[in-house]
PDB file of C-alpha atoms in Angstrom:
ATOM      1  CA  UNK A 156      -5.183 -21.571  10.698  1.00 40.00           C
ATOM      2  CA  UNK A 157      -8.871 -20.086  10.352  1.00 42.00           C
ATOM      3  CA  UNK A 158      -9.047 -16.248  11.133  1.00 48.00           C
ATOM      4  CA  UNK A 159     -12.657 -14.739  11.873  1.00 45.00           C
ATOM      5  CA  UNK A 160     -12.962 -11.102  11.130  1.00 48.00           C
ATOM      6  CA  UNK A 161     -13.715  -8.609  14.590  1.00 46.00           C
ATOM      7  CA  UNK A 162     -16.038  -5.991  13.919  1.00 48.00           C
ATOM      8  CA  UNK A 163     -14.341  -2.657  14.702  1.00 50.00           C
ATOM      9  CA  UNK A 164     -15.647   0.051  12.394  1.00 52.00           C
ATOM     10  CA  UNK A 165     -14.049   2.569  13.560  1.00 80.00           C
ATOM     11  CA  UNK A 166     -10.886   1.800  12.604  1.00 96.00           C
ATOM     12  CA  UNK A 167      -9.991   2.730   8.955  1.00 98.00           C
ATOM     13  CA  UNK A 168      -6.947   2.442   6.538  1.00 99.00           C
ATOM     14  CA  UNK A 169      -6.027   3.489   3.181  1.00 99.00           C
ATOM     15  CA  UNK A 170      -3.082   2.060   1.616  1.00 99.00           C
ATOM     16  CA  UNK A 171      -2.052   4.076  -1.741  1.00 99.00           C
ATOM     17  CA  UNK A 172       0.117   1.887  -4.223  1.00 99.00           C
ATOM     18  CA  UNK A 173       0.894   2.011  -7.935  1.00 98.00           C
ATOM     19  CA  UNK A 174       0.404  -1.534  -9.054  1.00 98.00           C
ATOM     20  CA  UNK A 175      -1.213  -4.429  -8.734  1.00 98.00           C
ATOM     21  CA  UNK A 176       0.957  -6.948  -5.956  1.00 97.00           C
ATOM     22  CA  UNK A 177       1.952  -4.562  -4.256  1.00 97.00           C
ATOM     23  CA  UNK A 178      -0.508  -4.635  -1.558  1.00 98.00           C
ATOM     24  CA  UNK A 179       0.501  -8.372  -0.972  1.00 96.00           C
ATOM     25  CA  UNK A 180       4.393  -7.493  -1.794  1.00 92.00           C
ATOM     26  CA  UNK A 181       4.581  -4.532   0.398  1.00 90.00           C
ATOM     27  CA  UNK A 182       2.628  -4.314   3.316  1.00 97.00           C
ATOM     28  CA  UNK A 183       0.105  -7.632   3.037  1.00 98.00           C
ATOM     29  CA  UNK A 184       0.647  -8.824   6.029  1.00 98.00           C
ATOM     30  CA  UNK A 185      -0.106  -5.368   7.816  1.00 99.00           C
ATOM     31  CA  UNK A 186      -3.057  -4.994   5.953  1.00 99.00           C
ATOM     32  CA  UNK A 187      -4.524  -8.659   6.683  1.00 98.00           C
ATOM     33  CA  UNK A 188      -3.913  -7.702  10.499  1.00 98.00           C
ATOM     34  CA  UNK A 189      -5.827  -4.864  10.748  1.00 98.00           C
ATOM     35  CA  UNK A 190      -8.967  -6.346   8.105  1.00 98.00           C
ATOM     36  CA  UNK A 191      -9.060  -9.636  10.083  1.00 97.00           C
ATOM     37  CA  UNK A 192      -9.466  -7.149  13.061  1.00 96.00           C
ATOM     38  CA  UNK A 193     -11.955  -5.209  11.999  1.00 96.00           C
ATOM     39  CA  UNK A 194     -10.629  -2.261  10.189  1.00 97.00           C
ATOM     40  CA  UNK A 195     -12.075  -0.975   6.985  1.00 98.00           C
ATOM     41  CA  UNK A 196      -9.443  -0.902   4.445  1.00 98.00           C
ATOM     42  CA  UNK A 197      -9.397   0.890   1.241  1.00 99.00           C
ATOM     43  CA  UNK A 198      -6.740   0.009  -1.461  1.00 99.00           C
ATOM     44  CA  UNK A 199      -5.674   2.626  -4.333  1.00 99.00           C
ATOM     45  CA  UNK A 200      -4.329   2.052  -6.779  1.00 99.00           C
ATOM     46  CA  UNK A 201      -2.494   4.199  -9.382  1.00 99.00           C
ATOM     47  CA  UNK A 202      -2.409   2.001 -12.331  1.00 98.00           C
ATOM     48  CA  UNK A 203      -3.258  -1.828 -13.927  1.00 98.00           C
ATOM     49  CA  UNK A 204      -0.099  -2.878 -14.065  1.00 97.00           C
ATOM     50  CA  UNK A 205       0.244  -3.623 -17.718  1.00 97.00           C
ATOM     51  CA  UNK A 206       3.435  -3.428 -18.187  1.00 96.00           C
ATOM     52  CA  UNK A 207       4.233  -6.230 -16.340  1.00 94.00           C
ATOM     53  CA  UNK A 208       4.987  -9.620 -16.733  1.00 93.00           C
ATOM     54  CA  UNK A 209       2.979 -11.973 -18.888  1.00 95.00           C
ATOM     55  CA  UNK A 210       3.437 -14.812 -17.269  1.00 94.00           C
ATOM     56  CA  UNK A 211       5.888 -17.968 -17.435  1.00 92.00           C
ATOM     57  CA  UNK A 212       4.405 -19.555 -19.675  1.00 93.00           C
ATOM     58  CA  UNK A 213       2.417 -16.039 -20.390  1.00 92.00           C
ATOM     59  CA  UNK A 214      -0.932 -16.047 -19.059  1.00 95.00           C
ATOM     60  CA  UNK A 215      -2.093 -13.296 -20.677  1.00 95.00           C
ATOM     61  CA  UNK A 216      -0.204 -11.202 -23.938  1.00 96.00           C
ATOM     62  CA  UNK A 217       0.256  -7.493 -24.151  1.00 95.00           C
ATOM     63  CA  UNK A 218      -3.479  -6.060 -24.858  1.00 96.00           C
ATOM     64  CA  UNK A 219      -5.296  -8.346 -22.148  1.00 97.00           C
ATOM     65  CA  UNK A 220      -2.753  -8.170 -18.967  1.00 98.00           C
ATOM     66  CA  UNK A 221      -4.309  -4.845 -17.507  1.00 97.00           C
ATOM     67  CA  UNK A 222      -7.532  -6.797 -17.423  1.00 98.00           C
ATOM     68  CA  UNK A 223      -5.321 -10.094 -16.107  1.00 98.00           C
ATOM     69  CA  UNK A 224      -4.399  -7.988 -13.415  1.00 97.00           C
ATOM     70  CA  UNK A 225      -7.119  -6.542 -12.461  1.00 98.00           C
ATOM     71  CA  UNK A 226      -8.793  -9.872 -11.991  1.00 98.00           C
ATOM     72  CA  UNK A 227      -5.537 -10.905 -10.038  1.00 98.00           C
ATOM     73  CA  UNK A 228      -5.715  -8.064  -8.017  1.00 98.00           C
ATOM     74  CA  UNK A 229      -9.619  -8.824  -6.853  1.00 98.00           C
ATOM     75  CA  UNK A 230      -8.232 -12.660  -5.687  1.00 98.00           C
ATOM     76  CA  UNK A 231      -5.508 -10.589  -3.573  1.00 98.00           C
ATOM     77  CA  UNK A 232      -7.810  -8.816  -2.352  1.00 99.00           C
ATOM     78  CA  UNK A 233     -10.136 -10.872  -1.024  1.00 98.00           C
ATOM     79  CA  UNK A 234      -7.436 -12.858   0.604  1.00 98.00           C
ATOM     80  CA  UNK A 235      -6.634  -9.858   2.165  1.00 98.00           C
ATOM     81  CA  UNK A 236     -10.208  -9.071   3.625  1.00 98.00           C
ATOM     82  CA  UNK A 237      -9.902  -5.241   1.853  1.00 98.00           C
ATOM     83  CA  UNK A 238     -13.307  -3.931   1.264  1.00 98.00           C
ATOM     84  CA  UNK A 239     -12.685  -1.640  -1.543  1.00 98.00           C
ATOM     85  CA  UNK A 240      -9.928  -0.997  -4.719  1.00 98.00           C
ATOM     86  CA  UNK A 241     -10.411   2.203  -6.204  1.00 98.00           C
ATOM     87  CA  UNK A 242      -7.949   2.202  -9.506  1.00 98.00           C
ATOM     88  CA  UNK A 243      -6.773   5.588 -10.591  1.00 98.00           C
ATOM     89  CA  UNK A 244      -5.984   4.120 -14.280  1.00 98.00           C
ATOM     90  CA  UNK A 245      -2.879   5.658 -14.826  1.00 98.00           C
ATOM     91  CA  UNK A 246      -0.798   4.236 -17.265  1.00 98.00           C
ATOM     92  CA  UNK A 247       1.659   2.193 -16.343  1.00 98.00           C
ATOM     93  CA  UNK A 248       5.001   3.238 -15.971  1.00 97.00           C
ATOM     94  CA  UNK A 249       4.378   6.645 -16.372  1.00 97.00           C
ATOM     95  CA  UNK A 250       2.675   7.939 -13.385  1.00 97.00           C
ATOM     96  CA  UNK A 251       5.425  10.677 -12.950  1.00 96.00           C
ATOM     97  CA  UNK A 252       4.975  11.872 -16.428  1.00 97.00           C
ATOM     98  CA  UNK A 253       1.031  13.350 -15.621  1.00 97.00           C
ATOM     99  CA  UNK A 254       0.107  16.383 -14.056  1.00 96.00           C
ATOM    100  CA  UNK A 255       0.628  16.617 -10.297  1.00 96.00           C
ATOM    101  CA  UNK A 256      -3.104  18.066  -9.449  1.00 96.00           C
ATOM    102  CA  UNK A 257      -4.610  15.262 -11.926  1.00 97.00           C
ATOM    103  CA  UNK A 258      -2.630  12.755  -9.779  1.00 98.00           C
ATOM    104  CA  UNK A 259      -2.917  14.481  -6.333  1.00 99.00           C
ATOM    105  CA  UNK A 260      -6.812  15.345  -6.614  1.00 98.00           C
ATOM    106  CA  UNK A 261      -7.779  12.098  -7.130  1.00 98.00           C
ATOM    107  CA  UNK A 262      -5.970  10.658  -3.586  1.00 99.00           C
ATOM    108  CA  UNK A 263      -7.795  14.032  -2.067  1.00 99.00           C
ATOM    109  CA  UNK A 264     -10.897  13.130  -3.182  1.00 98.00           C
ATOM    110  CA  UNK A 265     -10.744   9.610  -1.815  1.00 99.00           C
ATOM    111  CA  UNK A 266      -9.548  10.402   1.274  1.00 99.00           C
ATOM    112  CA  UNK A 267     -12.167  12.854   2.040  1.00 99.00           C
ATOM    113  CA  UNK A 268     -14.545  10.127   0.893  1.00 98.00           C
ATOM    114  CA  UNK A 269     -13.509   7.241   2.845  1.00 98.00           C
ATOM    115  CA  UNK A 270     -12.352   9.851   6.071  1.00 98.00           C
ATOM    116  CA  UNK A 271      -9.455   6.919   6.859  1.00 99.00           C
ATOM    117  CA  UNK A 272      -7.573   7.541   9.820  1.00 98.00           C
ATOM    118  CA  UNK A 273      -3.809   5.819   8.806  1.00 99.00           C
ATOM    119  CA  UNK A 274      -2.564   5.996   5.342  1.00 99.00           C
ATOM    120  CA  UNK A 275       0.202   4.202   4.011  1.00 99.00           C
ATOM    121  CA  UNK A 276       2.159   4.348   0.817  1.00 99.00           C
ATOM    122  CA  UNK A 277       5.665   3.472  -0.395  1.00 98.00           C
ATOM    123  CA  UNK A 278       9.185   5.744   1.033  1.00 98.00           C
ATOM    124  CA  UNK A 279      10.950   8.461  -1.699  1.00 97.00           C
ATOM    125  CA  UNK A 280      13.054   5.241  -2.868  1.00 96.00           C
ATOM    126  CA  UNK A 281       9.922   3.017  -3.170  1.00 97.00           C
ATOM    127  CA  UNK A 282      11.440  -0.030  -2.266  1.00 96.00           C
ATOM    128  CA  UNK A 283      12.003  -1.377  -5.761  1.00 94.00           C
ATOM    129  CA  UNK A 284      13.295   2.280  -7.164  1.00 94.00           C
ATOM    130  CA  UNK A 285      10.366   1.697  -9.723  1.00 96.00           C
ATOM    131  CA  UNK A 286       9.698   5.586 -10.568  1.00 98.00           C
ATOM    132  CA  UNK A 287       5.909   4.719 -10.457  1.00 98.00           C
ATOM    133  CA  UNK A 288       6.488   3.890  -6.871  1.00 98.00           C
ATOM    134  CA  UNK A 289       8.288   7.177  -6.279  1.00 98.00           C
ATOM    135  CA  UNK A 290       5.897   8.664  -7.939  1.00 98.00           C
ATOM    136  CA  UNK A 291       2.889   7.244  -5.741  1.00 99.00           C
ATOM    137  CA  UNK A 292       4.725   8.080  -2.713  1.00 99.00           C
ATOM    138  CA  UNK A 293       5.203  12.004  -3.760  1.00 99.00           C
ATOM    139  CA  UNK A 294       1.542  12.144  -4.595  1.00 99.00           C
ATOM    140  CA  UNK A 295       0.243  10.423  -1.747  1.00 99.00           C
ATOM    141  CA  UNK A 296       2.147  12.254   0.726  1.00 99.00           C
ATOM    142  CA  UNK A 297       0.964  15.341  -0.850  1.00 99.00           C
ATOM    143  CA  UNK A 298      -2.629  14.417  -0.804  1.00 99.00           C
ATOM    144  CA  UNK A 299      -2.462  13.314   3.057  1.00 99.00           C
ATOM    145  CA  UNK A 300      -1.532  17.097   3.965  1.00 99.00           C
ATOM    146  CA  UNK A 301      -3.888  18.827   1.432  1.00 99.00           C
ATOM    147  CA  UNK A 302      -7.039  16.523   2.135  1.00 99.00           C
ATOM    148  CA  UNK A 303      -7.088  18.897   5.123  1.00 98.00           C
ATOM    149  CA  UNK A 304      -6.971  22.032   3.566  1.00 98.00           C
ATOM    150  CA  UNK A 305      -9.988  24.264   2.571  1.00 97.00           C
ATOM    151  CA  UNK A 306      -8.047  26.326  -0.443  1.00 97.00           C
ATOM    152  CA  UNK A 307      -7.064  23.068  -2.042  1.00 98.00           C
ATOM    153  CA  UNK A 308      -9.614  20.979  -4.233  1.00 98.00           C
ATOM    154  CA  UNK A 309     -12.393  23.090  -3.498  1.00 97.00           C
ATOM    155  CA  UNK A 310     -14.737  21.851  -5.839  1.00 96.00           C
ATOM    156  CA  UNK A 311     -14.903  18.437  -4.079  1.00 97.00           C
ATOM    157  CA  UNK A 312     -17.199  20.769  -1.825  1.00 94.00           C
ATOM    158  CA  UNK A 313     -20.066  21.027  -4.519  1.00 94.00           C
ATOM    159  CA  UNK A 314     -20.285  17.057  -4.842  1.00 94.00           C
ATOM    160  CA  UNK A 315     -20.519  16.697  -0.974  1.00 96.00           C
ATOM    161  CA  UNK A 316     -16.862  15.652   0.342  1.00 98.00           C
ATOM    162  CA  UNK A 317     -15.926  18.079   2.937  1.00 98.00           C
ATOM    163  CA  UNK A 318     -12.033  18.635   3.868  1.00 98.00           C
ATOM    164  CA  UNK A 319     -10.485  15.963   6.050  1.00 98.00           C
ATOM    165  CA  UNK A 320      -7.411  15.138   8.056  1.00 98.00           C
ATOM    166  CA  UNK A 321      -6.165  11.661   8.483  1.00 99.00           C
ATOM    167  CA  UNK A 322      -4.121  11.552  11.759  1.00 98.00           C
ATOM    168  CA  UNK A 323      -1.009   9.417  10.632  1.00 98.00           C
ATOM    169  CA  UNK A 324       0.655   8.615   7.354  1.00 99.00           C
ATOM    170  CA  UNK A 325       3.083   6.258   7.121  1.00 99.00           C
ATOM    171  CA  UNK A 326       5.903   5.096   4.766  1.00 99.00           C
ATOM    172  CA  UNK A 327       6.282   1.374   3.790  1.00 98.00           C
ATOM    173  CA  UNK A 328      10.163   0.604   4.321  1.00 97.00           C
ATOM    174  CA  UNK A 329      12.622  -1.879   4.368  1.00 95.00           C
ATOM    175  CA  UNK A 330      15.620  -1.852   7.065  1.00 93.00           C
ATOM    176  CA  UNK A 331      19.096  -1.903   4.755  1.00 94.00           C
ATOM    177  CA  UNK A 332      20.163  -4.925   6.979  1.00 92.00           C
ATOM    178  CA  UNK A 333      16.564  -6.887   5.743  1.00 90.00           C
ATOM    179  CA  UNK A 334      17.273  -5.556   2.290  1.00 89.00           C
ATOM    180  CA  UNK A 335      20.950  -5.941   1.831  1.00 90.00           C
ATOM    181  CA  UNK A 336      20.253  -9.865   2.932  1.00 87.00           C
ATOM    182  CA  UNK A 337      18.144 -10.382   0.219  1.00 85.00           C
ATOM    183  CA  UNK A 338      19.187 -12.191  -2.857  1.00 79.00           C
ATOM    184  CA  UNK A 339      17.001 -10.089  -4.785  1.00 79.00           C
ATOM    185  CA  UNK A 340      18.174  -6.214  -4.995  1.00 84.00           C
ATOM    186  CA  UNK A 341      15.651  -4.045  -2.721  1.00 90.00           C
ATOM    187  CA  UNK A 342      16.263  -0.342  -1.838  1.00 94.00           C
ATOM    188  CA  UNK A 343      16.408   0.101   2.117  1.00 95.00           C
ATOM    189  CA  UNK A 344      16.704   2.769   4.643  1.00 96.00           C
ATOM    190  CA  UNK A 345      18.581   3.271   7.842  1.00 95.00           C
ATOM    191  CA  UNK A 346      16.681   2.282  11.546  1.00 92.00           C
ATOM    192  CA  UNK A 347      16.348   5.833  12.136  1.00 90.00           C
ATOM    193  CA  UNK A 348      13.371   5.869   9.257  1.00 93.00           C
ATOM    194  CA  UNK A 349      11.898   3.216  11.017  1.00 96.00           C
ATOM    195  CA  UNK A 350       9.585   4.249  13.388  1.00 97.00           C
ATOM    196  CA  UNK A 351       6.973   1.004  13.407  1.00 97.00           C
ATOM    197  CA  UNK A 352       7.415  -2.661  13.178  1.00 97.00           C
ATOM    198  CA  UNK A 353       4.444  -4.561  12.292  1.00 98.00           C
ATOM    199  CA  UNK A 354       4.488  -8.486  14.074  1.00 97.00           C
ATOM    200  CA  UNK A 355       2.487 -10.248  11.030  1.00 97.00           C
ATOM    201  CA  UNK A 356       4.348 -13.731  11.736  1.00 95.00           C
ATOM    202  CA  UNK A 357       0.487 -14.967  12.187  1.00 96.00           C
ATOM    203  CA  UNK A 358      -0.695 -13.614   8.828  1.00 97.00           C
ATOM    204  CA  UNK A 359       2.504 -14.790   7.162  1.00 94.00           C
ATOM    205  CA  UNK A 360       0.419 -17.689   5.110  1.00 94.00           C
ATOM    206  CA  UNK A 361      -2.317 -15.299   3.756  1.00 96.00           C
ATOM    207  CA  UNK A 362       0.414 -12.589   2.871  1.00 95.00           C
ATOM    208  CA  UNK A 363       1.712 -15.579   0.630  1.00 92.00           C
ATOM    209  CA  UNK A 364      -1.637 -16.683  -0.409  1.00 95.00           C
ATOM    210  CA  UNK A 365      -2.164 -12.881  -1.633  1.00 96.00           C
ATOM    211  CA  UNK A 366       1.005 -12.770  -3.209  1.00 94.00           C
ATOM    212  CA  UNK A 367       0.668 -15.957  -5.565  1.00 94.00           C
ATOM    213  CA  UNK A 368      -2.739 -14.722  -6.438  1.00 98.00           C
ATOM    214  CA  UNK A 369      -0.922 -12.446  -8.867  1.00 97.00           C
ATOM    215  CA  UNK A 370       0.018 -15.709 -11.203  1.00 96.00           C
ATOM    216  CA  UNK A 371       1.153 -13.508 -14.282  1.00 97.00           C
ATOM    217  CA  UNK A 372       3.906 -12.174 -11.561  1.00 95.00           C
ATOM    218  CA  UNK A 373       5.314 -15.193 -10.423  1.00 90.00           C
ATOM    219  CA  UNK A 374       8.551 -14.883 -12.928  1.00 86.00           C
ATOM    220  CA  UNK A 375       9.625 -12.108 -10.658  1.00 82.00           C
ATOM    221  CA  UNK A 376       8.647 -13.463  -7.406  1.00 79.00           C
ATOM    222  CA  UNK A 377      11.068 -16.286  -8.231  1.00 76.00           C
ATOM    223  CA  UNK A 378      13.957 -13.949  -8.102  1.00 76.00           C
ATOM    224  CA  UNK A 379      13.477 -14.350  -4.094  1.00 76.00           C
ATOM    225  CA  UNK A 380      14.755 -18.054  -2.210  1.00 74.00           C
ATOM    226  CA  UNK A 381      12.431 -18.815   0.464  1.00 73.00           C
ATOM    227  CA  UNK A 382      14.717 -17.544   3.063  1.00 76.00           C
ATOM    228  CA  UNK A 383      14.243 -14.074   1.153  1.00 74.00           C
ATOM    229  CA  UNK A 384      10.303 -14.590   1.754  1.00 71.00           C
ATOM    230  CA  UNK A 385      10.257 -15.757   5.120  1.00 71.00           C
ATOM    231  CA  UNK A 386      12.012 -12.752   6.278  1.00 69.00           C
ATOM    232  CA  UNK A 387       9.744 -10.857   3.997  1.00 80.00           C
ATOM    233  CA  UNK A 388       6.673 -12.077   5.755  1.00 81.00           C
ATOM    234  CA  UNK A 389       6.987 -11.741   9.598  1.00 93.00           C
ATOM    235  CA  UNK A 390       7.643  -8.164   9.820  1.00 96.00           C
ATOM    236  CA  UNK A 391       6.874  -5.467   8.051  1.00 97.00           C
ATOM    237  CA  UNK A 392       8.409  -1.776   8.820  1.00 97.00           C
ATOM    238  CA  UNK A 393       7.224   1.908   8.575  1.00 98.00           C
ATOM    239  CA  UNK A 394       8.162   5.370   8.970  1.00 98.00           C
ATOM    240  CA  UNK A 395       6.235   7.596  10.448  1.00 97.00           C
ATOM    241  CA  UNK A 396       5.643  10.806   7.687  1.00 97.00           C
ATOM    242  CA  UNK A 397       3.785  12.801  10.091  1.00 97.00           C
ATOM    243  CA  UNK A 398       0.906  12.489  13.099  1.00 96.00           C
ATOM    244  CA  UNK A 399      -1.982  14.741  13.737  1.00 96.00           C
ATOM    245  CA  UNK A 400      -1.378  13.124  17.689  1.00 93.00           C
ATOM    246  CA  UNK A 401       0.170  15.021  20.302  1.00 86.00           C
ATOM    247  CA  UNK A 402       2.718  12.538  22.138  1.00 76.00           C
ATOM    248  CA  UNK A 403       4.392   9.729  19.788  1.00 73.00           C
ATOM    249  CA  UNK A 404       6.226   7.117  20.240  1.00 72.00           C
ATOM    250  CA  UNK A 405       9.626   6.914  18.848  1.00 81.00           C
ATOM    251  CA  UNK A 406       8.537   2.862  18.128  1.00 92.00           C
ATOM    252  CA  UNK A 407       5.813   1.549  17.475  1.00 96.00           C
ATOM    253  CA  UNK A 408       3.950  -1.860  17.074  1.00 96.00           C
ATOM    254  CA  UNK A 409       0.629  -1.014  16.188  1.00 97.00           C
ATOM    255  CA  UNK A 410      -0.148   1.616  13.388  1.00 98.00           C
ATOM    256  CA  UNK A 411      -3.213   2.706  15.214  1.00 97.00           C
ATOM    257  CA  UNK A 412      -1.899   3.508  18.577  1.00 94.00           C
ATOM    258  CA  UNK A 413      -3.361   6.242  19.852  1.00 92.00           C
ATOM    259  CA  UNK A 414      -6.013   6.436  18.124  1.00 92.00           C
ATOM    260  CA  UNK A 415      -8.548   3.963  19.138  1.00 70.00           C
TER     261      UNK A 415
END
């Protein structure tokens, strides 16, 4: 199925992540919806990922899979119809060792550069329990509020990004039922942190496309029967951190309601 892109500038999202694939794991599906309909979509992300997997048989060894990765991650993205990766070049696996304000200020200063209007980023248990997705999550939703706020960051004033409020951040969750019918262990949370589910059933194939871009990966995608990534792939789930809106929904279907 061919799927033309609607212009509808007005409508931006920034997803915040900690590794390469998981834009395509997480919430690739969402994130093909709203490019293929216009949005503008910004990924960050925290670090190359090279710590990872090489590969079966390795694709890449120890001192070239960052750069593996990265290339990887471009191919996702493109699938994906997101404009722009900004990496943060943490190492990896030890985002939660570095200084919150080195972490933090560099999510504020993207924010107030690409003025997005949604952000998402993983829950507290980040899906996996990976402490670089915790990590990400922490920072992120730290960022969202601050972004706003004169007294924080002030120097980004002298190079010309102003404060700014993005009007909903969301988590990226997984219902306990989804995850506990996986055959791969996943971390979920109960229905009442799910305030948004995401109908992607007609972006399924390019989430998967995005996904098997990351080819050095595929060892742990293989963990997961294709009855794990079917039900992976035709909805996706959020919780709604906070809105800058006045009335809200308790559910949701569309990340940008209200909005626009």
């Amino acid at each position: 199925m061919q799927l033309d892109r609607i212009s509808k500038p007005e409508r931006s999202l920034l997803a915040v992540y900690a590794h390469p694939d998981d834009e395509s794991f997480v919430p690739g599906g969402t994130i093909a919806r709203y490019a293929f309909k216009g949005a503008r979509v910004t990924l960050v992300v925290a670090t190359r990922g090279e710590e990872g997997m090489l590969g079966d048989p390795p694709l890449a060894d120890r001192s070239s899979l960052g750069e593996c990765r990265t290339d990887e991650l471009v191919g996702s993205c493109r699938v994906l119809g997101i404009d722009r990766i900004c990496f943060l070049d943490f190492p990896d696996g030890k985002l939660n060792t570095y200084p919150h304000p080195e972490v933090e200020g560099r999510i504020v200063e993207i924010i107030r550069q690409v003025k997005p209007q949604v952000v998402i980023t993983f829950g507290p248990e980040g899906i996996t329990g990976h402490p670089d997705h915790q990590a990400i999550s922490h920072f992120t939703t730290d960022a969202f509020f601050d972004a706003g706020r004169p007294d924080k960051y002030p120097k980004l004033k002298e190079w010309g990004l102003d404060i700014y409020q993005p009007a909903k951040l969301y988590y990226s969750v997984l219902p306990k039922k989804v995850a506990e019918s996986l055959s791969f262990k996943l971390q979920g949370v109960e229905d009442n942190k799910i305030t948004a589910i995401i109908d992607v059933s007609r972006y399924s194939h390019i989430k998967k496309d995005a996904l098997f871009c990351h080819r050095t990966q595929m060892p742990d995608f293989k963990k997961f029967s294709d009855q794990d990534l079917l039900g992976l792939s035709t909805k996706e789930y959020f919780y709604l951190v906070h809105s800058e809106l006045p009335h809200q929904k308790k559910r949701e279907a569309d990340l940008f309601e209200g909005l626009c």
